[in-house]
CSV table of C-alpha atoms in Angstrom, one decimal:
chain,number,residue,atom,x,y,z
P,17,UNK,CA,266.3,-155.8,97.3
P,18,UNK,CA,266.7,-153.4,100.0
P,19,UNK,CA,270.1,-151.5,99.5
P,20,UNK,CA,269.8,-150.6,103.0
P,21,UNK,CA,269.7,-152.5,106.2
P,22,UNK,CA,266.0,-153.5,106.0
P,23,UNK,CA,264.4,-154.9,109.6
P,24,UNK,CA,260.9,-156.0,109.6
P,25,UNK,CA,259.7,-158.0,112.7
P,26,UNK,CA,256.8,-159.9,111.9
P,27,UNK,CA,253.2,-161.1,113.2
P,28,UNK,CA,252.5,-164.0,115.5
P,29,UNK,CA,254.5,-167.5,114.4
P,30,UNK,CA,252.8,-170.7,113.7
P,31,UNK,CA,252.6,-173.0,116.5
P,32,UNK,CA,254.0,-175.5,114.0
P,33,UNK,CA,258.0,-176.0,113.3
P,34,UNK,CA,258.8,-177.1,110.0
P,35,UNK,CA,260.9,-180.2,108.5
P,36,UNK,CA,263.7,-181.9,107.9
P,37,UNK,CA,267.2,-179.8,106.6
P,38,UNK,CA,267.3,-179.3,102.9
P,39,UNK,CA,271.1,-179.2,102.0
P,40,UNK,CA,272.4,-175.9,102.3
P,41,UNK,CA,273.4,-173.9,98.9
P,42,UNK,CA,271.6,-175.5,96.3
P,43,UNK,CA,272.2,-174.4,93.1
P,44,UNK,CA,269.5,-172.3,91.5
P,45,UNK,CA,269.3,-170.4,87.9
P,46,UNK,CA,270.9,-167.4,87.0
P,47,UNK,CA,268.9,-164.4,87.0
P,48,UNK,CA,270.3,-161.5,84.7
P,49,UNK,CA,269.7,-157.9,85.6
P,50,UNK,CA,267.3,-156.3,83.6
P,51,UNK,CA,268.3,-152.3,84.1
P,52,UNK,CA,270.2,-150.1,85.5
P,53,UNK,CA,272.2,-150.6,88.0
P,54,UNK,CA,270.7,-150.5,91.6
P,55,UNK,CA,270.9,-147.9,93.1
P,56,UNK,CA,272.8,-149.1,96.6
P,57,UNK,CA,272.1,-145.8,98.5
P,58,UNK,CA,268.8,-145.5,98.4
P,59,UNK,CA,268.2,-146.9,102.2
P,60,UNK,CA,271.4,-145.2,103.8
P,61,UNK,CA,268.4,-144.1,105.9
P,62,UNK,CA,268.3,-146.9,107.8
P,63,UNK,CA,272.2,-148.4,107.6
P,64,UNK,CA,273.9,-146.6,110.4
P,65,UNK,CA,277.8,-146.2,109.2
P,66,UNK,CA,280.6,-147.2,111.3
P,67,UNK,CA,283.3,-145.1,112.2
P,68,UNK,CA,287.1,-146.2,112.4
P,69,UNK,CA,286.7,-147.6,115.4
P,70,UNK,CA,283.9,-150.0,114.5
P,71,UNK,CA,280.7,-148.1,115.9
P,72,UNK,CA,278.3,-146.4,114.8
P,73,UNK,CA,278.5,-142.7,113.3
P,74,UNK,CA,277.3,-140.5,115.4
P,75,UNK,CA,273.8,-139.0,114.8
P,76,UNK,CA,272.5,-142.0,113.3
P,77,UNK,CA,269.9,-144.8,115.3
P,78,UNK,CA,269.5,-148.1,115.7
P,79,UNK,CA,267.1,-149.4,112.9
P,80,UNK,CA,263.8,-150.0,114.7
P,81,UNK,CA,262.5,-154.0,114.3
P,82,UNK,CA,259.6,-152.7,112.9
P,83,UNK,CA,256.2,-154.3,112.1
P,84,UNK,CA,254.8,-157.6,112.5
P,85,UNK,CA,253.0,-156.3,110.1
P,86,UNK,CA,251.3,-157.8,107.1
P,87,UNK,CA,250.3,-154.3,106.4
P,88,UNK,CA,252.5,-151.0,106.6
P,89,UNK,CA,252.8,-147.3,104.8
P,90,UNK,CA,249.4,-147.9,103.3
P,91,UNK,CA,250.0,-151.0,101.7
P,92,UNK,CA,249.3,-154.5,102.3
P,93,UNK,CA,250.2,-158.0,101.5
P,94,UNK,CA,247.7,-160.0,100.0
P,95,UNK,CA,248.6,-163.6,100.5
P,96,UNK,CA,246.4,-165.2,98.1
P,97,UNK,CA,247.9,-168.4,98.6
P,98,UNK,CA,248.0,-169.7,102.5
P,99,UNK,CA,248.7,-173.2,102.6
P,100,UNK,CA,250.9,-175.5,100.1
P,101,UNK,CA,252.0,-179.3,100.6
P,102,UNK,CA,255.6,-180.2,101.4
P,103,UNK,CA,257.6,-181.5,98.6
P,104,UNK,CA,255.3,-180.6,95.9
P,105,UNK,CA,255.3,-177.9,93.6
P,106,UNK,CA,252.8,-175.4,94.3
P,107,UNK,CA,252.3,-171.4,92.5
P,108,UNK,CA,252.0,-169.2,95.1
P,109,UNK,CA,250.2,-166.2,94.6
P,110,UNK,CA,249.9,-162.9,96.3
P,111,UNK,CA,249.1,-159.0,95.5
P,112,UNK,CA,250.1,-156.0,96.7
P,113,UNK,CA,247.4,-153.5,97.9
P,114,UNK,CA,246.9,-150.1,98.4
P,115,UNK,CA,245.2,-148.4,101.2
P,116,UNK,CA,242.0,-148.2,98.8
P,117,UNK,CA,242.2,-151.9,98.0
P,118,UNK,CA,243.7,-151.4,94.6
P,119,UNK,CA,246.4,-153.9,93.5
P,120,UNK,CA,249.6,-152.3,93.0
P,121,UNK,CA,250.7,-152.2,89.4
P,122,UNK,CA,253.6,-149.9,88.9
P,123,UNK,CA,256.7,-150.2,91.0
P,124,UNK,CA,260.2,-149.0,91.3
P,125,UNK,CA,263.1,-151.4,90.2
P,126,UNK,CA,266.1,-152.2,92.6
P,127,UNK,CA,269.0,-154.6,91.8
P,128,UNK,CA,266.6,-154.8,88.3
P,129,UNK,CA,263.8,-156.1,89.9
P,130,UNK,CA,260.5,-154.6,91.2
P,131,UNK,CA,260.0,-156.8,94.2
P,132,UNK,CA,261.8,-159.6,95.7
P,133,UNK,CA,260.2,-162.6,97.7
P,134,UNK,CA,262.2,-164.1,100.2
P,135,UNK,CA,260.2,-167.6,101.7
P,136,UNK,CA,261.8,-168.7,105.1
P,137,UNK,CA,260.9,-171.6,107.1
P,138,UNK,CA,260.1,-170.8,111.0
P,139,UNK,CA,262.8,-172.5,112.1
P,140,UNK,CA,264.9,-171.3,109.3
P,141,UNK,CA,266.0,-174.5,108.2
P,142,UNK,CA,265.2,-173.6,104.8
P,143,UNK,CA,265.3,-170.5,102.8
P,144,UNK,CA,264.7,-169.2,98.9
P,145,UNK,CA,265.0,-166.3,97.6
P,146,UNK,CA,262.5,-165.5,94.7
P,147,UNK,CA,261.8,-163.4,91.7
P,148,UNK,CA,258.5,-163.7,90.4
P,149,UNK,CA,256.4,-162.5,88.0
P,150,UNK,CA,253.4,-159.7,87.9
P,151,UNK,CA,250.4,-160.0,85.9
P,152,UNK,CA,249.0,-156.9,84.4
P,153,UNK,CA,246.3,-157.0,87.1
P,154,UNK,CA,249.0,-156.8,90.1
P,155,UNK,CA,248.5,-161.0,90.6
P,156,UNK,CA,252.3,-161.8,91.4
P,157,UNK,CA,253.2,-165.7,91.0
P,158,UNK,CA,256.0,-167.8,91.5
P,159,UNK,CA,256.5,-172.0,91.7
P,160,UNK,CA,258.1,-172.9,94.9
P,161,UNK,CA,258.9,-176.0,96.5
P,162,UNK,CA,259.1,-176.4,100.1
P,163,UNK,CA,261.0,-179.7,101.4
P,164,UNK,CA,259.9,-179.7,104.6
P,165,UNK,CA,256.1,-179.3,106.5
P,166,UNK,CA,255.8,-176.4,109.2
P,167,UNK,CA,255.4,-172.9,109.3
P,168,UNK,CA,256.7,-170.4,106.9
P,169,UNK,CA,257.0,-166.4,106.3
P,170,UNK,CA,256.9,-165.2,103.5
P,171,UNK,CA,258.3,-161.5,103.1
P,172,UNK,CA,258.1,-159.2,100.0
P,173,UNK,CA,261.1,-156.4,99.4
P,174,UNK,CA,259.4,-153.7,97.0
P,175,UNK,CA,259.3,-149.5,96.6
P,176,UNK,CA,255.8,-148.4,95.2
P,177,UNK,CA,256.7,-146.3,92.4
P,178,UNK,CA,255.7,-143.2,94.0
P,179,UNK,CA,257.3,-140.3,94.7
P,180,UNK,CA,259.4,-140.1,97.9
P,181,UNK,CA,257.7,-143.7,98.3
P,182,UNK,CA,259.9,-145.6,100.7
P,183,UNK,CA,261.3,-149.2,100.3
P,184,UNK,CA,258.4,-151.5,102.4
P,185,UNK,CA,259.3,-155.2,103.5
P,186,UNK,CA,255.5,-156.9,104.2
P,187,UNK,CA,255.2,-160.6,106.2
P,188,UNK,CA,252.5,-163.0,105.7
P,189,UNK,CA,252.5,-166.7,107.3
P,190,UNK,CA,252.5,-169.6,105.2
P,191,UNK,CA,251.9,-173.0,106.4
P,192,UNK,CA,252.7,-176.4,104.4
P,193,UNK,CA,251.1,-179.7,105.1
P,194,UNK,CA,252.6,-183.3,105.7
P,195,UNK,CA,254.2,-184.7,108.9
P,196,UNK,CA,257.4,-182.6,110.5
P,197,UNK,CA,259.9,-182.8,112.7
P,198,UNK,CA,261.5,-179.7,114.4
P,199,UNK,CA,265.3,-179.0,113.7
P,200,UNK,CA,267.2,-176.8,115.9
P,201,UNK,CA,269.1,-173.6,115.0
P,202,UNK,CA,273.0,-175.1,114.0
P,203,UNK,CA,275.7,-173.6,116.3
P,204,UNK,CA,277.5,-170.7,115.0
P,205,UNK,CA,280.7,-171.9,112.4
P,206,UNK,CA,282.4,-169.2,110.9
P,207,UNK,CA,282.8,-171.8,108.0
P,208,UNK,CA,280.0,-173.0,105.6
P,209,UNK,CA,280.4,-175.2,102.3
P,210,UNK,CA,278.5,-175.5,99.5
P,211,UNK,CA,278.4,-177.3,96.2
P,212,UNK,CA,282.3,-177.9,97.0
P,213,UNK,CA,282.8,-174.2,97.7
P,214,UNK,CA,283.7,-173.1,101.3
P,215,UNK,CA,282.9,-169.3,102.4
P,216,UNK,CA,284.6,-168.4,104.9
P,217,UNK,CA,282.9,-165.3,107.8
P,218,UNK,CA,284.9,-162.9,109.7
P,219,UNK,CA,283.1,-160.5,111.7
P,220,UNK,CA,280.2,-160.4,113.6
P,221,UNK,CA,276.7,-158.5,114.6
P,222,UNK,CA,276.2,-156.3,117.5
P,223,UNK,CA,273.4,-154.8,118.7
P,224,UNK,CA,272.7,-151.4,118.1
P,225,UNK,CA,276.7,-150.9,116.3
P,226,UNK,CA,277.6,-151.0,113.1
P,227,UNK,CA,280.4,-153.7,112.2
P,228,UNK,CA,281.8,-155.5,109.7
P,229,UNK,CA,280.7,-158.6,108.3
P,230,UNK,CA,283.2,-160.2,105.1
P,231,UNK,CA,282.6,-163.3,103.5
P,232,UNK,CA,285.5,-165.1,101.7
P,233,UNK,CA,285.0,-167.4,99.3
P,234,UNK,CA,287.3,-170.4,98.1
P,235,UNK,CA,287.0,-173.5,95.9
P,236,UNK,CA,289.7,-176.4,96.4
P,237,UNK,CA,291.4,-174.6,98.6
P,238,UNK,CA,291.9,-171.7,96.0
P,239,UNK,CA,290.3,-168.3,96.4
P,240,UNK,CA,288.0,-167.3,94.0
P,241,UNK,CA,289.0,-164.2,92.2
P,242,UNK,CA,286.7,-163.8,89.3
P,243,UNK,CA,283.3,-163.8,91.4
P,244,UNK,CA,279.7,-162.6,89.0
P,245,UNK,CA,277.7,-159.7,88.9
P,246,UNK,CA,274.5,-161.0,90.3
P,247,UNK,CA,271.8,-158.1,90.4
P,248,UNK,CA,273.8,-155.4,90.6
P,249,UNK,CA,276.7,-156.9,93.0
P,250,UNK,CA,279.0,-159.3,93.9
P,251,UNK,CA,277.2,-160.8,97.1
P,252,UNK,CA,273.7,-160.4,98.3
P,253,UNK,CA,273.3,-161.1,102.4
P,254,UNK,CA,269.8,-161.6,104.1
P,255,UNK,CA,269.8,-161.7,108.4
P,256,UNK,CA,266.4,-163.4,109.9
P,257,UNK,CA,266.4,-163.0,113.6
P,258,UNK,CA,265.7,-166.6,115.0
P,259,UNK,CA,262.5,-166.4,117.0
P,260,UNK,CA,260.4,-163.5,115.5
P,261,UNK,CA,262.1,-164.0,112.1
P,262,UNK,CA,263.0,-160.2,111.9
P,263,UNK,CA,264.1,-159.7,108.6
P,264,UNK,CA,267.3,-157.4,108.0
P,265,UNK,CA,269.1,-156.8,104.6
P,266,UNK,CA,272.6,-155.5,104.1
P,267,UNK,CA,274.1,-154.5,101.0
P,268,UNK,CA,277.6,-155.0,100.5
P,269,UNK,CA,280.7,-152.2,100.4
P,270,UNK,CA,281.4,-151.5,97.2
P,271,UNK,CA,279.7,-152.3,93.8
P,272,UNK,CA,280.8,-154.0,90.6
P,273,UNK,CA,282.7,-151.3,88.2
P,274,UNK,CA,283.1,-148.4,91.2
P,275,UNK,CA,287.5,-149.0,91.1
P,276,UNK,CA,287.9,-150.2,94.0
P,277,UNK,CA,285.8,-153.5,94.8
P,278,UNK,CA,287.1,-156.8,93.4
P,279,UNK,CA,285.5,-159.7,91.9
P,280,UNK,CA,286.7,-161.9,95.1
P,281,UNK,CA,287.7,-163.4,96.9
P,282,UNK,CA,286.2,-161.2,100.0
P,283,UNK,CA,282.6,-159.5,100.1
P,284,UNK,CA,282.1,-156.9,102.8
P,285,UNK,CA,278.8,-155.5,104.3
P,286,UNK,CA,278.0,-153.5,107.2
P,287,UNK,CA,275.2,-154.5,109.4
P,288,UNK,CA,273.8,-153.6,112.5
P,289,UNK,CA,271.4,-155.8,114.6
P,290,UNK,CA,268.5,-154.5,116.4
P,291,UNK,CA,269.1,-156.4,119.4
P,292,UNK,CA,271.2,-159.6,121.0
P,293,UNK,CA,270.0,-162.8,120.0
P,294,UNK,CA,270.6,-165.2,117.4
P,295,UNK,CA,270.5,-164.6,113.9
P,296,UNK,CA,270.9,-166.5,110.8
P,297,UNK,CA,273.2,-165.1,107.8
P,298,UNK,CA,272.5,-165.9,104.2
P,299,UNK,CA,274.8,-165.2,101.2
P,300,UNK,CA,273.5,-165.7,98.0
P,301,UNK,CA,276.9,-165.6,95.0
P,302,UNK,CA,277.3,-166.2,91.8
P,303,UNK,CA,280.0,-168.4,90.0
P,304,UNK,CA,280.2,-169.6,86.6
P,305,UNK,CA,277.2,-169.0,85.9
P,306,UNK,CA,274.9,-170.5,89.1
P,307,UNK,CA,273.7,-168.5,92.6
P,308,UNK,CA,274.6,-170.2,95.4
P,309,UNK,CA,273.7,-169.7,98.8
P,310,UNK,CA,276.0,-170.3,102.2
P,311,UNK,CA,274.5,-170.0,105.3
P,312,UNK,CA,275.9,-169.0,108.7
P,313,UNK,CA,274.4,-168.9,112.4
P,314,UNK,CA,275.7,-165.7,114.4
P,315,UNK,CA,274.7,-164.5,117.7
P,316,UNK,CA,274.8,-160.8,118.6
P,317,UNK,CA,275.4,-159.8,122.2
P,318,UNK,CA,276.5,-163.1,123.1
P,319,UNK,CA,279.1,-165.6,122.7
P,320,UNK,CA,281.0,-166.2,118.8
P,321,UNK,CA,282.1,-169.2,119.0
P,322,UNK,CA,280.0,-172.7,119.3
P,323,UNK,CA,279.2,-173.0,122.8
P,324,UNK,CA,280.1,-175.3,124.8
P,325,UNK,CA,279.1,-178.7,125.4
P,326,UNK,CA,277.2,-177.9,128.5
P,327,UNK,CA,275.5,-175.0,127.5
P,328,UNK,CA,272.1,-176.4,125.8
P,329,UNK,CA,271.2,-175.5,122.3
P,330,UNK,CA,269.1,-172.4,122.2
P,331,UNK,CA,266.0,-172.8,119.7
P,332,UNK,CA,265.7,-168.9,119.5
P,333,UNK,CA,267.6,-169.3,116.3
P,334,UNK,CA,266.4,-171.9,113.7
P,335,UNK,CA,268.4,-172.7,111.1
P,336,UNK,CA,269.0,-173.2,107.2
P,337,UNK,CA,271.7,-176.1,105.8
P,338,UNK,CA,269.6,-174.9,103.2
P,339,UNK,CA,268.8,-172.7,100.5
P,340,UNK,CA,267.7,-174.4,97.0
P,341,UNK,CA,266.1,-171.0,96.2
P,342,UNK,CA,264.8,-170.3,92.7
P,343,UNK,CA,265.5,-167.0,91.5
C-alpha cells in the first residue's frame, strides 16, 4: 500500500447510505508477503515530517485531497463490476487501464503486493481491505461480501511498473442492493476492542500539521509484545475522510528488523489531514496468526473527545464497528 500519506478525494457519492454495523475487527486470513520488503520511503513525497515540536518540517506542503477521480496520471479504473447484493457473495471485477485503453499488466510490488483494494461503505460502517488476484489479461478479481445495502467506494492502491511511475490511488462507486438503513458516524473513543483485544489511540490529526498518531495494543489487560509482520510491518492504518471519503494512508515509524521498532505493544505513524473534519481511523494487525482490524473516529480541527450530549451527531463522518476484510 501507499508507504506515504496517500489522499485521494473521490467523485460524486451515492444518494443511498448503506446498512446495518458489521462488528468491528473481524478476523480475516493471514496473508504472507511474497518479496522483498516494501519499500516504506517511496512516498516521503507526500508525508510532510514533523519537527520536535509536532509540526510540520519546513519546506514541505499539505498533501492536496486530490481527485474525485476514477481516472488520474493516465490511467483509469475500470470497474467492471457496479452493482452486488448485500450479504451474498459476489466476484468483483475491475481492470486497470492505460491512457490508450490497454489493461495494465505489469506493476510494481509494495508491502509484496502489486495493488491493494480497499472497499468502504459511504457511511463507513463497514470496511475491507483486499488483495486480489490478476489474470494474465489485466482482469483483477476478488470475492467480497458486503453485510449491508448502500453505497460503496471502492479504491485501488497500485504503482505502474514504469519508470519514475508514481504510486496512483483510483475511486469507483459501488452500489449493493436490498433494503438499508443509515447508521451514523460513532463518536470519537480513543478506545476500540476487537475479538477480545482492546487498542488503545493517543494522538490526533490536524489539518495541514504533521502529528503523531500511536496505537497500543493489549489483550486481558496485558500488552502485547510479540505483535506479526504483516506485509512488511507491524501495523497498517487507512484515514477515510467522512463525507467525500478522502482516502489517506500512513505508514507507520519504524519497520520490522530496522533496531529500533518493537513487536508491540505501541505502533506509531505520522499523518497529516488535509483539512478539519471528521475522519475515520483503521488499523489492520496481526496476532497469532490472524489480521485484525480496530477502528477509531477522530476529528481534526475540532473537538477530541466525544461531544457533548447537546451537541447533535454530525453525519459528516460515517462510521465502521466493522471491518471483516478478506485479505
Amino acid at each position: 500500500m501507499n508507504t506515504g500519506l496517500r489522499i485521494t478525494a473521490f467523485a460524486a457519492a451515492l444518494a443511498a447510505t448503506f446498512g446495518t454495523a458489521y462488528g468491528v475487527g473481524k478476523g480475516v486470513e493471514p496473508v504472507v508477503a511474497d518479496s522483498a520488503p516494501p519499500r516504506h520511503d517511496s512516498h516521503a513525497r507526500t508525508s510532510p515530517e514533523p519537527d520536535e515540536g509536532g509540526g510540520h518540517t519546513e519546506g514541505h506542503e499539505t498533501p492536496p485531497a486530490g481527485g474525485l477521480q476514477i481516472s488520474e496520471g493516465g490511467y483509469t479504473l475500470d470497474l467492471r463490476t457496479t452493482t452486488v447484493t448485500a450479504g451474498k457473495r459476489a466476484d468483483l471485477r475491475f481492470v486497470i487501464r492505460d491512457d490508450e485503453g490497454r489493461a495494465v499488466t505489469a506493476y510494481q510490488r509494495e508491502h509484496g503486493k502489486e495493488l491493494h483494494l480497499i472497499v468502504a461503505s459511504r457511511d463507513l460502517v463497514t470496511y475491507r481491505h483486499l488483495h486480489p488476484t490478476r489474470a494474465a489479461d489485466g482482469t483483477w478479481s476478488t470475492p467480497v461480501d458486503l453485510p449491508g445495502a448502500g453505497g460503496y467506494r471502492v479504491f485501488a492502491d497500485f504503482t505502474p511498473a514504469r519508470k519514475d511511475a508514481e504510486n496512483l490511488t483510483l475511486g469507483a462507486d459501488l452500489a449493493a442492493s436490498g433494503a438499508y438503513e443509515p447508521q451514523r458516524l460513532p463518536e470519537p473513543d480513543a478506545t476500540a476492542q476487537v475479538d477480545g483485544y482492546e487498542v488503545e489511540l493517543d494522538g490526533g490529526l490536524r489539518p495541514g500539521t504533521a502529528s503523531e498518531l500511536k496505537l497500543t495494543v493489549s489483550r486481558d489487560g496485558r500488552p502485547v509484545t510479540d505483535l506479526q509482520p504483516y506485509l512488511g510491518a507491524y501495523g497498517h492504518l487507512v484515514a477515510l475522510r467522512a463525507g467525500d471519503l478522502a482516502y489517506l494512508h500512513v505508514h507507520p515509524n519504524g519497520e520490522p528488523g530496522d533496531g529500533v521498532t518493537e513487536p508491540g505493544p505501541g505502533i506509531s505513524f505520522t499523518a497529516t489531514a488535509p483539512s478539519a473534519g471528521a475522519y475515520r481511523l483503521f488499523l489492520d494487525f496481526k496476532h497469532e496468526g490472524t489480521v485484525r482490524t480496530a477502528a477509531f473516529t477522530v476529528r481534526a480541527g475540532g473537538p477530541a473527545a466525544t461531544p457533548t450530549p447537546e451537541e447533535p451527531k454530525d453525519a459528516e463522518g460515517t462510521h465502521d464497528k466493522s471491518t471483516g476484510h478478506g485479505h
